[in-house]
Amino acid sequence: MKTLLTITPILAFSCGVAFCGPASAADADLPEAESWSLHGQFTLVEQYHPSFTSPYRGANSLDPGARGNETMDATLYAGVRLWPGMEFYANPEIDQGFGLSNTLGVAGFPSAEAYKVGESEPYIRLDRAFFRQTFNLGGEVQPLEAAANQLGGSRTADTIVITAGKFSVTDIFDANTYAHDPRKDFLNWTVVDSGAFDYAADAWGYSYGAAAEWTQSWWTLRAGLFDLSRKPNDKALVRGFGQYELVVEAEERHQLMGRDGKVKVLVFQNHANMGSYGDALRVAALTGGTPDTGDVRRYATRAGFALNAEQQMGDDWGLFLRASANDGSKEAYEFTDVNKSVSIGASVTGASWGRDKDAAGLAGVVNMLNADARDYLAAGGLGILVGDGRLSYSSERILEAYYSAALWTGINLTLDYQFVANPAYNRDRGPANVLGVRFHAEI
């Protein structure tokens, strides 16, 4: 640690010096470095499903009756450059609304705009407050276009970027060009993120931590350390890394037939008080009660991995694939009740039919449970999102399609449809047809 504290100012000074001196002709083509910025967004999602077959239901079941719910959020993205290479960002946000069935009943939940905490009245939170330090290591000087949480300017092709504070793990890890932003592309939880990536987060999806990204020409290596919640799916985090997640991701960039592509491999390990499904079942067998992982929690680890690939196939369309798995012997801690997941899809812009700012996508995802998790749910146990009181197991299969139409610059209206077979892994219930409308505006 002393060594790091000693060399960091030297690196910062050296990187700053690298950009001193007279401007070259190439510099004239680069955007001027912003000293501060303000951006904003507003998103409204309305989802509805008609009634579906349900011979029984449990505490965490999707309501089998016809039902509709809406969510709303409005975010301010404020950024300031503290000195060359160092930036600070803060994102206060107003939230309101509920996911379908209070965000319960489907492991691959239909709206990533729905938090696990619903409120009928608007409330404000500080979702992000973080520092970002960029060390330029050389290579071609590249433009950085101004965007939310990104000050306009430039940096070299080879960098080390350190981010620390409060933000979402998925701001940095498991990103995908075609499926990662529920305000603009797909909505389903296990399409926009790897289903078995149990990433550190409070009930709103954010954590305190730090991440480092080392980029060289065709590859990037990322590593991060983040606080976990006090208990699974909790509103409060354990500060100071008393319970924590380690995550590492390697990214490879390539060209296939002259088209850009990426492949990422991610591994994570959670360290926290968590319950084993087997222990919960054994205790329930002795007491005659319903198994509950909350009764058998002890300090343990839970690991997993994710493969994430994307490939541009034409000027206006591309394909993506995610595959992930985790230790299915212990309860899901933060994200959702998925032990294995595979998703594949395509995204296309409207350029070919004269609507450059429109976009459409089609994706399919299969979510699965390991044997211990199946037995736990079949005995009446409850997970983070699922638990019908009993279980006739089958993999959860979801198909999602959307069309996003640009109404004006920065304003889009999206129609979304999801077909959910075997919701919560139960072939006795469903299928559910989820219809959605999304309004998104940004400035």
Short mmCIF file of C-alpha atoms in Angstrom, two decimals:
data_model
loop_
_atom_site.label_atom_id
_atom_site.label_comp_id
_atom_site.label_asym_id
_atom_site.label_seq_id
_atom_site.Cartn_x
_atom_site.Cartn_y
_atom_site.Cartn_z
CA MET A 1 0.00 0.00 0.00
CA LYS A 2 2.86 2.43 0.80
CA THR A 3 4.38 1.71 -2.61
CA LEU A 4 1.07 2.41 -4.32
CA LEU A 5 0.64 5.70 -2.46
CA THR A 6 4.17 6.69 -3.46
CA ILE A 7 3.94 5.97 -7.17
CA THR A 8 0.37 7.21 -7.76
CA PRO A 9 1.27 10.96 -7.59
CA ILE A 10 4.30 10.32 -9.81
CA LEU A 11 2.14 8.54 -12.39
CA ALA A 12 -0.45 11.28 -12.25
CA PHE A 13 2.23 13.97 -12.76
CA SER A 14 3.85 12.01 -15.59
CA CYS A 15 0.51 11.48 -17.34
CA GLY A 16 -0.33 15.14 -16.95
CA VAL A 17 3.03 16.17 -18.43
CA ALA A 18 2.38 13.93 -21.42
CA PHE A 19 -0.39 16.28 -22.49
CA CYS A 20 1.48 19.54 -21.92
CA GLY A 21 3.04 21.46 -24.79
CA PRO A 22 1.85 22.96 -28.04
CA ALA A 23 -1.20 21.49 -29.75
CA SER A 24 -0.62 19.43 -32.87
CA ALA A 25 -2.83 19.34 -35.97
CA ALA A 26 -4.35 16.10 -34.69
CA ASP A 27 -5.22 17.81 -31.40
CA ALA A 28 -7.42 20.24 -33.29
CA ASP A 29 -9.74 17.34 -34.23
CA LEU A 30 -10.24 16.31 -30.59
CA PRO A 31 -13.17 17.61 -28.51
CA GLU A 32 -12.36 20.28 -25.98
CA ALA A 33 -11.98 18.89 -22.46
CA GLU A 34 -15.09 19.64 -20.41
CA SER A 35 -14.54 20.97 -16.90
CA TRP A 36 -18.05 20.04 -15.78
CA SER A 37 -21.28 18.62 -17.17
CA LEU A 38 -24.95 18.10 -16.39
CA HIS A 39 -27.11 15.47 -18.08
CA GLY A 40 -30.51 14.07 -17.22
CA GLN A 41 -32.87 11.23 -18.06
CA PHE A 42 -36.49 10.27 -17.42
CA THR A 43 -37.87 6.76 -17.94
CA LEU A 44 -41.41 5.45 -17.50
CA VAL A 45 -42.17 1.74 -17.95
CA GLU A 46 -45.69 0.28 -17.91
CA GLN A 47 -46.06 -3.51 -18.01
CA TYR A 48 -49.14 -5.71 -18.09
CA HIS A 49 -49.88 -9.42 -18.28
CA PRO A 50 -53.27 -11.08 -18.80
CA SER A 51 -54.33 -13.93 -16.54
CA PHE A 52 -52.59 -17.28 -16.92
CA THR A 53 -52.90 -20.87 -15.70
CA SER A 54 -52.05 -21.29 -12.01
CA PRO A 55 -53.38 -24.25 -9.97
CA TYR A 56 -51.66 -22.84 -6.86
CA ARG A 57 -49.47 -19.94 -5.76
CA GLY A 58 -46.99 -19.11 -3.00
CA ALA A 59 -45.61 -16.06 -1.22
CA ASN A 60 -43.22 -15.22 -4.09
CA SER A 61 -45.46 -16.16 -7.01
CA LEU A 62 -46.31 -14.02 -10.00
CA ASP A 63 -49.97 -12.99 -9.61
CA PRO A 64 -51.95 -15.24 -12.00
CA GLY A 65 -54.66 -12.63 -12.48
CA ALA A 66 -54.51 -9.88 -15.08
CA ARG A 67 -52.24 -7.19 -13.67
CA GLY A 68 -50.38 -4.04 -14.64
CA ASN A 69 -47.69 -2.01 -12.88
CA GLU A 70 -45.53 0.99 -13.68
CA THR A 71 -42.16 2.35 -12.63
CA MET A 72 -40.71 5.83 -13.06
CA ASP A 73 -37.23 7.23 -12.51
CA ALA A 74 -35.60 10.58 -13.19
CA THR A 75 -31.83 10.92 -12.85
CA LEU A 76 -29.41 13.84 -12.78
CA TYR A 77 -25.86 13.07 -13.96
CA ALA A 78 -23.48 15.70 -12.59
CA GLY A 79 -19.74 15.59 -13.26
CA VAL A 80 -16.74 17.79 -12.57
CA ARG A 81 -13.06 17.54 -13.52
CA LEU A 82 -11.02 18.03 -10.35
CA TRP A 83 -7.64 17.99 -12.11
CA PRO A 84 -6.26 16.41 -15.31
CA GLY A 85 -7.26 12.76 -15.20
CA MET A 86 -9.46 12.99 -12.09
CA GLU A 87 -13.24 13.31 -12.28
CA PHE A 88 -16.09 13.16 -9.76
CA TYR A 89 -19.68 12.19 -10.56
CA ALA A 90 -22.92 12.22 -8.55
CA ASN A 91 -26.31 10.84 -9.60
CA PRO A 92 -29.30 11.79 -7.46
CA GLU A 93 -32.43 9.97 -8.65
CA ILE A 94 -36.18 10.15 -8.05
CA ASP A 95 -37.94 6.75 -8.14
CA GLN A 96 -41.54 5.63 -7.91
CA GLY A 97 -43.60 2.57 -8.71
CA PHE A 98 -43.63 -1.21 -8.50
CA GLY A 99 -42.59 -4.10 -10.68
CA LEU A 100 -45.18 -6.74 -11.55
CA SER A 101 -46.24 -8.59 -8.36
CA ASN A 102 -43.86 -6.38 -6.36
CA THR A 103 -40.90 -7.67 -8.40
CA LEU A 104 -41.56 -11.32 -7.60
CA GLY A 105 -42.47 -14.48 -9.45
CA VAL A 106 -39.97 -14.73 -12.32
CA ALA A 107 -36.23 -15.39 -11.95
CA GLY A 108 -35.59 -13.59 -15.23
CA PHE A 109 -37.76 -10.67 -14.15
CA PRO A 110 -39.42 -8.78 -17.02
CA SER A 111 -38.24 -5.26 -16.10
CA ALA A 112 -34.73 -4.23 -15.10
CA GLU A 113 -36.24 -0.79 -14.45
CA ALA A 114 -38.09 -2.33 -11.47
CA TYR A 115 -36.14 -2.35 -8.22
CA LYS A 116 -36.74 -4.82 -5.40
CA VAL A 117 -38.06 -1.86 -3.38
CA GLY A 118 -41.36 -0.39 -4.57
CA GLU A 119 -43.02 2.81 -3.40
CA SER A 120 -46.32 4.40 -4.41
CA GLU A 121 -44.96 7.91 -3.77
CA PRO A 122 -41.83 9.37 -5.41
CA TYR A 123 -38.68 9.35 -3.29
CA ILE A 124 -35.12 10.55 -3.86
CA ARG A 125 -31.85 8.66 -3.46
CA LEU A 126 -28.20 9.22 -4.28
CA ASP A 127 -27.56 6.20 -6.49
CA ARG A 128 -23.98 7.04 -7.46
CA ALA A 129 -21.18 9.19 -6.04
CA PHE A 130 -17.77 8.15 -7.32
CA PHE A 131 -14.30 9.28 -8.38
CA ARG A 132 -12.64 8.22 -11.62
CA GLN A 133 -8.88 8.57 -12.17
CA THR A 134 -7.45 7.95 -15.65
CA PHE A 135 -3.75 7.31 -16.20
CA ASN A 136 -2.75 7.67 -19.86
CA LEU A 137 -0.11 5.09 -20.81
CA GLY A 138 0.43 5.97 -24.46
CA GLY A 139 -0.82 5.01 -27.88
CA GLU A 140 -3.15 6.90 -30.18
CA VAL A 141 -4.97 9.84 -28.61
CA GLN A 142 -8.70 9.10 -28.88
CA PRO A 143 -11.72 11.38 -28.48
CA LEU A 144 -14.11 10.95 -25.56
CA GLU A 145 -17.57 12.18 -26.50
CA ALA A 146 -19.56 13.95 -23.78
CA ALA A 147 -22.23 11.70 -22.24
CA ALA A 148 -23.89 10.92 -18.93
CA ASN A 149 -21.11 10.21 -16.39
CA GLN A 150 -18.49 10.93 -19.06
CA LEU A 151 -16.84 14.33 -19.45
CA GLY A 152 -15.94 15.10 -23.04
CA GLY A 153 -12.25 15.25 -23.90
CA SER A 154 -9.62 12.73 -24.92
CA ARG A 155 -7.36 9.97 -23.65
CA THR A 156 -4.79 7.59 -25.05
CA ALA A 157 -5.60 4.11 -26.35
CA ASP A 158 -3.66 2.51 -23.50
CA THR A 159 -4.90 3.46 -20.03
CA ILE A 160 -5.38 2.49 -16.43
CA VAL A 161 -8.72 3.71 -15.05
CA ILE A 162 -9.57 3.51 -11.35
CA THR A 163 -13.15 4.04 -10.17
CA ALA A 164 -13.99 4.27 -6.46
CA GLY A 165 -17.10 5.18 -4.49
CA LYS A 166 -20.75 4.26 -4.85
CA PHE A 167 -21.86 2.90 -8.22
CA SER A 168 -23.20 -0.29 -9.82
CA VAL A 169 -20.92 -3.26 -10.43
CA THR A 170 -22.52 -3.58 -13.87
CA ASP A 171 -21.52 -0.01 -14.74
CA ILE A 172 -18.09 -1.55 -15.38
CA PHE A 173 -18.47 -5.35 -15.53
CA ASP A 174 -20.57 -7.56 -17.85
CA ALA A 175 -21.30 -4.71 -20.29
CA ASN A 176 -22.59 -5.49 -23.77
CA THR A 177 -23.22 -3.10 -26.66
CA TYR A 178 -26.50 -4.75 -27.66
CA ALA A 179 -28.04 -5.82 -24.34
CA HIS A 180 -27.19 -3.90 -21.18
CA ASP A 181 -29.34 -0.75 -20.85
CA PRO A 182 -32.99 -1.33 -19.85
CA ARG A 183 -33.74 2.33 -20.54
CA LYS A 184 -32.82 1.90 -24.21
CA ASP A 185 -32.65 -1.75 -25.27
CA PHE A 186 -33.94 -4.97 -23.68
CA LEU A 187 -35.84 -4.96 -20.38
CA ASN A 188 -35.46 -8.50 -19.01
CA TRP A 189 -33.06 -8.91 -16.08
CA THR A 190 -31.36 -11.99 -17.51
CA VAL A 191 -31.00 -10.50 -20.98
CA VAL A 192 -29.37 -7.20 -19.96
CA ASP A 193 -27.11 -8.97 -17.41
CA SER A 194 -25.67 -12.48 -17.03
CA GLY A 195 -28.32 -14.36 -15.06
CA ALA A 196 -25.91 -16.26 -12.78
CA PHE A 197 -23.67 -13.23 -12.08
CA ASP A 198 -24.66 -12.62 -8.44
CA TYR A 199 -23.16 -9.14 -8.39
CA ALA A 200 -22.81 -7.07 -5.21
CA ALA A 201 -25.71 -4.66 -4.76
CA ASP A 202 -28.24 -3.26 -2.34
CA ALA A 203 -31.93 -3.69 -3.17
CA TRP A 204 -31.62 -0.85 -5.70
CA GLY A 205 -28.63 -2.36 -7.51
CA TYR A 206 -25.72 -0.24 -6.17
CA SER A 207 -22.72 -0.86 -3.93
CA TYR A 208 -19.62 0.80 -2.46
CA GLY A 209 -16.33 -0.36 -3.86
CA ALA A 210 -13.47 0.16 -6.27
CA ALA A 211 -12.51 -1.16 -9.69
CA ALA A 212 -9.38 -0.94 -11.82
CA GLU A 213 -9.31 -1.31 -15.63
CA TRP A 214 -6.07 -1.82 -17.56
CA THR A 215 -6.47 -1.37 -21.32
CA GLN A 216 -3.82 -2.21 -23.93
CA SER A 217 -4.54 -2.18 -27.70
CA TRP A 218 -6.78 -5.28 -28.13
CA TRP A 219 -7.44 -6.28 -24.51
CA THR A 220 -8.67 -4.99 -21.15
CA LEU A 221 -8.29 -6.53 -17.69
CA ARG A 222 -10.68 -5.44 -14.92
CA ALA A 223 -10.77 -6.21 -11.20
CA GLY A 224 -13.02 -4.96 -8.43
CA LEU A 225 -13.83 -5.22 -4.73
CA PHE A 226 -17.35 -4.38 -3.51
CA ASP A 227 -19.47 -4.42 -0.34
CA LEU A 228 -22.22 -7.02 -0.13
CA SER A 229 -25.57 -6.49 1.57
CA ARG A 230 -26.04 -7.14 5.27
CA LYS A 231 -28.17 -10.16 4.34
CA PRO A 232 -29.46 -11.44 0.99
CA ASN A 233 -31.55 -8.92 -0.94
CA ASP A 234 -31.23 -6.30 1.82
CA LYS A 235 -31.53 -2.52 1.61
CA ALA A 236 -28.39 -1.99 3.70
CA LEU A 237 -24.79 -2.79 2.77
CA VAL A 238 -22.06 -3.98 5.14
CA ARG A 239 -19.53 -1.15 4.99
CA GLY A 240 -15.78 -1.67 5.12
CA PHE A 241 -15.83 -4.98 3.20
CA GLY A 242 -16.90 -7.08 6.19
CA GLN A 243 -18.87 -8.99 3.57
CA TYR A 244 -17.54 -8.53 0.08
CA GLU A 245 -17.35 -9.58 -3.55
CA LEU A 246 -14.23 -10.02 -5.66
CA VAL A 247 -14.74 -9.84 -9.42
CA VAL A 248 -12.26 -10.12 -12.31
CA GLU A 249 -13.01 -9.75 -16.02
CA ALA A 250 -10.82 -10.18 -19.10
CA GLU A 251 -11.93 -8.64 -22.40
CA GLU A 252 -10.62 -9.43 -25.88
CA ARG A 253 -11.40 -7.20 -28.87
CA HIS A 254 -11.13 -8.44 -32.45
CA GLN A 255 -12.39 -8.05 -35.97
CA LEU A 256 -14.27 -10.79 -37.82
CA MET A 257 -14.68 -10.19 -41.54
CA GLY A 258 -13.84 -6.56 -40.90
CA ARG A 259 -16.49 -6.19 -38.18
CA ASP A 260 -15.81 -5.36 -34.52
CA GLY A 261 -16.38 -7.97 -31.85
CA LYS A 262 -15.64 -8.62 -28.17
CA VAL A 263 -15.37 -11.65 -25.90
CA LYS A 264 -15.35 -11.27 -22.11
CA VAL A 265 -14.77 -13.84 -19.38
CA LEU A 266 -15.75 -12.90 -15.83
CA VAL A 267 -15.27 -14.70 -12.51
CA PHE A 268 -16.59 -13.63 -9.11
CA GLN A 269 -16.54 -14.83 -5.52
CA ASN A 270 -18.85 -13.65 -2.74
CA HIS A 271 -17.80 -13.81 0.93
CA ALA A 272 -20.73 -13.45 3.36
CA ASN A 273 -23.09 -15.09 5.82
CA MET A 274 -25.20 -17.26 3.55
CA GLY A 275 -27.34 -20.36 3.87
CA SER A 276 -26.86 -23.76 2.29
CA TYR A 277 -29.95 -25.31 0.70
CA GLY A 278 -28.90 -28.72 2.00
CA ASP A 279 -28.54 -27.46 5.58
CA ALA A 280 -31.94 -25.76 5.41
CA LEU A 281 -33.57 -28.97 4.15
CA ARG A 282 -31.94 -31.06 6.89
CA VAL A 283 -33.14 -28.69 9.63
CA ALA A 284 -36.64 -28.68 8.17
CA ALA A 285 -36.66 -32.49 8.12
CA LEU A 286 -35.79 -32.56 11.84
CA THR A 287 -38.30 -29.88 12.88
CA GLY A 288 -41.09 -30.67 10.45
CA GLY A 289 -41.10 -27.06 9.27
CA THR A 290 -40.55 -25.27 5.99
CA PRO A 291 -36.89 -24.92 4.94
CA ASP A 292 -35.47 -21.42 5.36
CA THR A 293 -31.88 -20.54 4.48
CA GLY A 294 -32.13 -17.65 6.92
CA ASP A 295 -32.02 -20.19 9.77
CA VAL A 296 -28.71 -21.76 8.71
CA ARG A 297 -26.55 -18.86 7.55
CA ARG A 298 -22.83 -18.92 8.30
CA TYR A 299 -19.79 -17.25 6.77
CA ALA A 300 -19.05 -18.94 3.46
CA THR A 301 -18.04 -18.27 -0.14
CA ARG A 302 -20.00 -18.58 -3.37
CA ALA A 303 -18.34 -18.35 -6.77
CA GLY A 304 -19.39 -18.19 -10.39
CA PHE A 305 -18.42 -17.16 -13.90
CA ALA A 306 -19.90 -15.49 -16.97
CA LEU A 307 -19.04 -15.54 -20.67
CA ASN A 308 -20.17 -12.47 -22.62
CA ALA A 309 -19.72 -12.05 -26.39
CA GLU A 310 -20.87 -9.58 -29.03
CA GLN A 311 -20.24 -9.40 -32.76
CA GLN A 312 -21.15 -6.75 -35.28
CA MET A 313 -22.53 -8.52 -38.35
CA GLY A 314 -23.40 -5.57 -40.59
CA ASP A 315 -23.44 -1.80 -40.64
CA ASP A 316 -26.64 -1.70 -38.62
CA TRP A 317 -26.96 -5.01 -36.73
CA GLY A 318 -25.15 -7.39 -34.42
CA LEU A 319 -25.43 -10.54 -32.31
CA PHE A 320 -24.77 -11.19 -28.63
CA LEU A 321 -24.40 -14.20 -26.35
CA ARG A 322 -24.13 -14.67 -22.59
CA ALA A 323 -23.58 -17.90 -20.63
CA SER A 324 -23.12 -18.01 -16.86
CA ALA A 325 -23.13 -20.39 -13.89
CA ASN A 326 -22.59 -20.26 -10.14
CA ASP A 327 -22.40 -22.46 -7.04
CA GLY A 328 -25.94 -23.79 -6.74
CA SER A 329 -25.53 -25.32 -3.30
CA LYS A 330 -26.06 -21.97 -1.52
CA GLU A 331 -28.73 -19.31 -1.68
CA ALA A 332 -28.60 -16.49 -4.20
CA TYR A 333 -27.31 -13.43 -2.37
CA GLU A 334 -27.92 -10.26 -4.36
CA PHE A 335 -29.25 -10.60 -7.90
CA THR A 336 -31.73 -13.38 -8.64
CA ASP A 337 -32.41 -17.09 -8.27
CA VAL A 338 -30.44 -18.43 -11.24
CA ASN A 339 -27.69 -21.07 -11.17
CA LYS A 340 -27.17 -21.39 -14.92
CA SER A 341 -28.25 -19.08 -17.71
CA VAL A 342 -27.79 -18.82 -21.47
CA SER A 343 -29.06 -15.91 -23.56
CA ILE A 344 -28.68 -15.12 -27.23
CA GLY A 345 -30.06 -12.33 -29.35
CA ALA A 346 -29.78 -9.77 -32.10
CA SER A 347 -30.11 -6.02 -32.26
CA VAL A 348 -30.64 -3.84 -35.33
CA THR A 349 -30.94 -0.11 -35.95
CA GLY A 350 -33.55 1.34 -38.29
CA ALA A 351 -31.05 2.58 -40.87
CA SER A 352 -32.14 0.02 -43.47
CA TRP A 353 -35.73 1.33 -43.43
CA GLY A 354 -34.84 5.01 -43.16
CA ARG A 355 -35.17 5.35 -39.35
CA ASP A 356 -31.55 5.72 -38.21
CA LYS A 357 -32.43 6.48 -34.57
CA ASP A 358 -34.86 3.56 -34.18
CA ALA A 359 -33.76 0.19 -32.83
CA ALA A 360 -35.22 -3.30 -32.53
CA GLY A 361 -34.12 -6.45 -30.75
CA LEU A 362 -34.98 -10.11 -30.32
CA ALA A 363 -33.54 -12.32 -27.57
CA GLY A 364 -34.12 -15.67 -25.93
CA VAL A 365 -32.90 -16.78 -22.51
CA VAL A 366 -33.00 -20.08 -20.61
CA ASN A 367 -32.53 -19.95 -16.83
CA MET A 368 -31.87 -23.08 -14.75
CA LEU A 369 -31.48 -24.26 -11.15
CA ASN A 370 -29.16 -26.86 -9.67
CA ALA A 371 -30.60 -29.86 -7.81
CA ASP A 372 -30.19 -28.40 -4.29
CA ALA A 373 -32.09 -25.24 -5.21
CA ARG A 374 -34.85 -27.27 -6.88
CA ASP A 375 -35.31 -29.43 -3.77
CA TYR A 376 -35.43 -26.34 -1.56
CA LEU A 377 -38.16 -24.65 -3.61
CA ALA A 378 -40.09 -27.92 -3.98
CA ALA A 379 -40.19 -28.20 -0.17
CA GLY A 380 -41.71 -24.72 0.11
CA GLY A 381 -38.59 -22.59 0.53
CA LEU A 382 -38.42 -19.03 -0.76
CA GLY A 383 -35.70 -17.43 -2.86
CA ILE A 384 -35.02 -13.78 -3.61
CA LEU A 385 -37.67 -13.59 -6.35
CA VAL A 386 -39.21 -17.06 -6.60
CA GLY A 387 -41.12 -19.51 -4.43
CA ASP A 388 -44.51 -20.98 -5.37
CA GLY A 389 -44.82 -23.18 -2.26
CA ARG A 390 -44.19 -26.29 -4.36
CA LEU A 391 -42.41 -27.00 -7.63
CA SER A 392 -42.79 -29.06 -10.78
CA TYR A 393 -39.38 -28.12 -12.10
CA SER A 394 -38.58 -27.04 -15.61
CA SER A 395 -36.13 -24.49 -16.90
CA GLU A 396 -37.47 -20.95 -17.18
CA ARG A 397 -37.60 -19.91 -20.85
CA ILE A 398 -38.13 -16.34 -21.97
CA LEU A 399 -38.43 -14.69 -25.35
CA GLU A 400 -38.22 -10.88 -25.60
CA ALA A 401 -38.77 -8.58 -28.57
CA TYR A 402 -38.78 -4.78 -28.62
CA TYR A 403 -39.02 -1.87 -31.03
CA SER A 404 -37.76 1.56 -29.95
CA ALA A 405 -39.00 4.49 -32.06
CA ALA A 406 -37.27 7.87 -31.92
CA LEU A 407 -39.99 10.50 -31.59
CA TRP A 408 -37.64 13.48 -31.35
CA THR A 409 -33.95 13.91 -30.57
CA GLY A 410 -33.37 12.27 -27.18
CA ILE A 411 -36.96 11.00 -26.85
CA ASN A 412 -37.90 7.37 -27.57
CA LEU A 413 -41.03 5.28 -27.22
CA THR A 414 -40.59 1.50 -26.99
CA LEU A 415 -43.03 -1.38 -27.35
CA ASP A 416 -41.87 -4.59 -25.63
CA TYR A 417 -43.21 -8.14 -25.53
CA GLN A 418 -42.01 -11.04 -23.39
CA PHE A 419 -43.18 -14.65 -23.42
CA VAL A 420 -42.37 -16.37 -20.11
CA ALA A 421 -42.66 -20.16 -20.08
CA ASN A 422 -42.43 -21.91 -16.68
CA PRO A 423 -42.23 -18.72 -14.56
CA ALA A 424 -40.15 -19.36 -11.42
CA TYR A 425 -39.14 -22.75 -12.92
CA ASN A 426 -42.64 -24.14 -12.46
CA ARG A 427 -44.24 -25.95 -15.39
CA ASP A 428 -47.55 -26.04 -13.48
CA ARG A 429 -47.91 -22.27 -13.91
CA GLY A 430 -48.03 -20.06 -16.96
CA PRO A 431 -47.03 -19.28 -19.58
CA ALA A 432 -47.23 -15.53 -18.96
CA ASN A 433 -47.38 -12.95 -21.73
CA VAL A 434 -45.93 -9.61 -20.63
CA LEU A 435 -46.66 -6.49 -22.67
CA GLY A 436 -44.67 -3.33 -22.03
CA VAL A 437 -44.45 0.32 -23.05
CA ARG A 438 -41.37 2.43 -22.25
CA PHE A 439 -41.00 6.19 -22.58
CA HIS A 440 -37.43 7.49 -22.32
CA ALA A 441 -36.10 11.03 -22.58
CA GLU A 442 -32.59 12.36 -22.03
CA ILE A 443 -30.90 15.74 -22.15
#
